[in-house]
Amino acid sequence: MTRGKIYLFPSFLSPVPAGNVLPALNLELMRAVRYFVVEDLRSARRFLKACDRTIVIDDLHFELLNEHTRPEEVDAMLGPALEGHDIGVISEAGCPAVADPGADLVAAAQRRGIQVVPLVGPSSILMSLMGSGFNGQSFTFLGYLPVDARRRADRLRDMEREIRRDRRTQIFIETPYRNNRLIAELASSLPGQMLLCVASDITGEHQSIITRPLADWKRASYDYDKRPTIFLLYS
Amino acid sequence: MTRGKIYLFPSFLSPVPAGNVLPALNLELMRAVRYFVVEDLRSARRFLKACDRTIVIDDLHFELLNEHTRPEEVDAMLGPALEGHDIGVISEAGCPAVADPGADLVAAAQRRGIQVVPLVGPSSILMSLMGSGFNGQSFTFLGYLPVDARRRADRLRDMEREIRRDRRTQIFIETPYRNNRLIAELASSLPGQMLLCVASDITGEHQSIITRPLADWKRASYDYDKRPTIFLLYS
């Protein structure tokens, strides 16, 4: 029997029409899938309905994959694919399996030789890098900065060294209510001529991608409090 | 006067219908832009025609931005934006300003406070990471591996250390005619239980994304010669 494929469906970063950020192919494939593995049930249903109002949610099977899922459950989620059904993976925001639990399902599929098909969609990491003007030939995404003061200081020093030594753009995120504090912290602890790009509400109505030397951020007025934001450093 | 914006238009990685990899918004915006900065004239024209047959190429202005462009010329390319016209940036394949000369134009735009708008499109870096099953919370894109034997050995050792110490996925590329040799080299010089993902012809008809331990790659038969391929290591 032909085995099903695992389709990775990127979702919205911001509430916009599907045609702003998703190719038509995604919607076409989505309409044909009956089995979904999702990070959150409510937001996945809302996403599917926003893509196509005619999708009948009650006809679909959903499995939850999130931080509460045990490793042995992940393998069982591949069952429909072994029986010939395609499986769609949808995460909370952005691209499944990049900075989210979908990666475990993909790894399990790869171990069993099940075909994985990533689809095009919005990624704050990639889009902020495009808009920053920084080096895209060499870059690192670090996820969240450590909270512990000492490990955090070490991380800043490591980032500074990678920028100087390897010309490597550093990309990272922060808990949104600490965004303003992070900018002040970077401006006071790193060289003033180093460049910081602050990219906020990517793809959304209030999208803003601003690159400035840290010395200018120090004097600038801004408010990124609780707004989805990603940060990039380079010099 | 309101200044124009810089739109970053991702192009195809593989010859597919636009609706497979580009959102409708990209095509809508593309139709309204008169000034383009492109990496290669012929392929940019072909790309625009493939997106929309009705686009009249002769009505458009093109500036070339590639490795032969001098830094002082880049700033002048922003002229139309200062006069209120939007500018579209198109690179050879994939996302402008990521691993290509568009980044210089974006950096110049950021220095002058001109708004930069990255659009959604196919990225072999991001899509291979999604399909690999590797850690997407922490990853590095390294561009090409060094050719020099000693620097290359150093790079392999650095990659191994970053995987072990930082749990950081390593993503890199190779000149396509050396793809097969690179896989053999990785399999013979790194631990056999380390995982290699080989992602080839992303978005194309012959797309293949395969993750296996290096010990299995050593025994496997494969041929990626001259095929556009991207490599990822993790354990």
Coordinates of N, CA, C and O in Angstrom, one line a residue, chain B residues 11-12 30 36-64 90-92:
Chain B
S11 N 11.8 34.4 -5.3 CA 11.6 33.8 -6.6 C 11.6 32.3 -6.5 O 11.7 31.7 -5.4
F12 N 11.5 31.6 -7.6 CA 11.3 30.1 -7.6 C 12.7 29.4 -7.3 O 13.7 29.9 -7.8
M30 N 3.5 42.9 -7.2 CA 4.5 42.8 -8.3 C 3.9 43.6 -9.5 O 4.6 44.3 -10.2
F36 N 12.6 47.9 -10.6 CA 13.2 46.6 -10.0 C 14.7 46.7 -9.9 O 15.4 47.3 -10.7
V37 N 15.2 46.1 -8.8 CA 16.6 45.8 -8.6 C 16.8 44.3 -8.7 O 16.1 43.6 -7.8
V38 N 17.5 43.8 -9.6 CA 17.6 42.4 -9.8 C 19.0 41.9 -9.9 O 19.9 42.6 -10.2
E39 N 19.2 40.6 -9.6 CA 20.5 40.0 -9.6 C 20.9 39.7 -11.0 O 22.1 39.8 -11.4
D40 N 19.9 39.2 -11.8 CA 20.2 38.8 -13.2 C 19.0 39.3 -14.1 O 17.9 38.9 -13.7
L41 N 19.3 40.0 -15.1 CA 18.2 40.6 -15.9 C 17.3 39.6 -16.6 O 16.1 39.6 -16.5
R42 N 18.0 38.6 -17.2 CA 17.2 37.6 -18.0 C 16.3 36.8 -17.1 O 15.1 36.5 -17.4
S43 N 16.9 36.3 -16.0 CA 16.1 35.4 -15.1 C 15.0 36.2 -14.4 O 13.9 35.7 -14.1
A44 N 15.2 37.5 -14.1 CA 14.2 38.3 -13.5 C 13.0 38.5 -14.4 O 11.9 38.4 -14.0
R45 N 13.3 38.8 -15.7 CA 12.3 39.0 -16.7 C 11.5 37.7 -16.8 O 10.2 37.7 -16.9
R46 N 12.2 36.6 -16.9 CA 11.5 35.3 -17.0 C 10.6 35.0 -15.8 O 9.5 34.5 -15.9
F47 N 11.1 35.4 -14.6 CA 10.3 35.2 -13.4 C 9.1 36.0 -13.4 O 8.0 35.5 -13.1
L48 N 9.2 37.3 -13.8 CA 8.0 38.2 -13.8 C 7.0 37.6 -14.8 O 5.8 37.6 -14.5
K49 N 7.4 37.2 -16.0 CA 6.5 36.6 -17.0 C 5.9 35.4 -16.5 O 4.7 35.1 -16.8
A50 N 6.6 34.5 -15.8 CA 6.1 33.3 -15.3 C 5.0 33.6 -14.2 O 4.0 32.8 -14.0
C51 N 5.2 34.7 -13.5 CA 4.2 35.0 -12.4 C 2.9 35.6 -13.1 O 1.8 35.3 -12.6
D52 N 3.1 36.4 -14.1 CA 1.9 37.0 -14.8 C 2.3 37.3 -16.2 O 3.0 38.2 -16.5
R53 N 1.7 36.6 -17.2 CA 2.0 36.7 -18.6 C 1.6 38.1 -19.1 O 2.2 38.6 -20.1
T54 N 0.7 38.8 -18.4 CA 0.3 40.1 -18.9 C 1.2 41.3 -18.5 O 1.0 42.4 -18.9
I55 N 2.2 41.0 -17.6 CA 3.1 42.1 -17.3 C 3.9 42.5 -18.5 O 4.5 41.7 -19.2
V56 N 4.0 43.8 -18.8 CA 4.7 44.3 -19.9 C 6.1 44.7 -19.5 O 6.3 45.8 -18.9
I57 N 7.0 43.9 -19.8 CA 8.4 44.0 -19.3 C 9.0 45.4 -19.8 O 9.7 46.0 -19.0
D58 N 8.7 45.8 -21.0 CA 9.3 47.0 -21.6 C 8.9 48.3 -20.8 O 9.5 49.3 -20.9
D59 N 7.8 48.2 -20.0 CA 7.4 49.4 -19.2 C 8.1 49.5 -17.9 O 7.9 50.4 -17.1
L60 N 9.0 48.5 -17.6 CA 9.7 48.4 -16.3 C 11.1 48.9 -16.4 O 11.8 48.8 -17.4
H61 N 11.6 49.5 -15.2 CA 13.0 49.9 -15.1 C 13.7 48.8 -14.3 O 13.3 48.4 -13.2
F62 N 14.9 48.4 -14.8 CA 15.7 47.4 -14.1 C 17.1 47.9 -13.8 O 17.7 48.6 -14.6
E63 N 17.5 47.7 -12.5 CA 18.9 48.0 -12.2 C 19.5 46.7 -11.8 O 18.8 45.8 -11.1
L64 N 20.8 46.5 -12.1 CA 21.5 45.2 -11.8 C 22.2 45.3 -10.5 O 23.0 46.3 -10.3
I90 N 14.5 41.3 -6.7 CA 14.3 39.9 -7.1 C 15.7 39.3 -7.2 O 16.6 39.9 -7.9
S91 N 15.9 38.2 -6.6 CA 17.2 37.5 -6.7 C 17.1 36.3 -7.6 O 16.0 35.9 -8.0
E92 N 18.2 35.6 -7.8 CA 18.3 34.5 -8.7 C 17.4 33.3 -8.3 O 16.7 32.7 -9.2

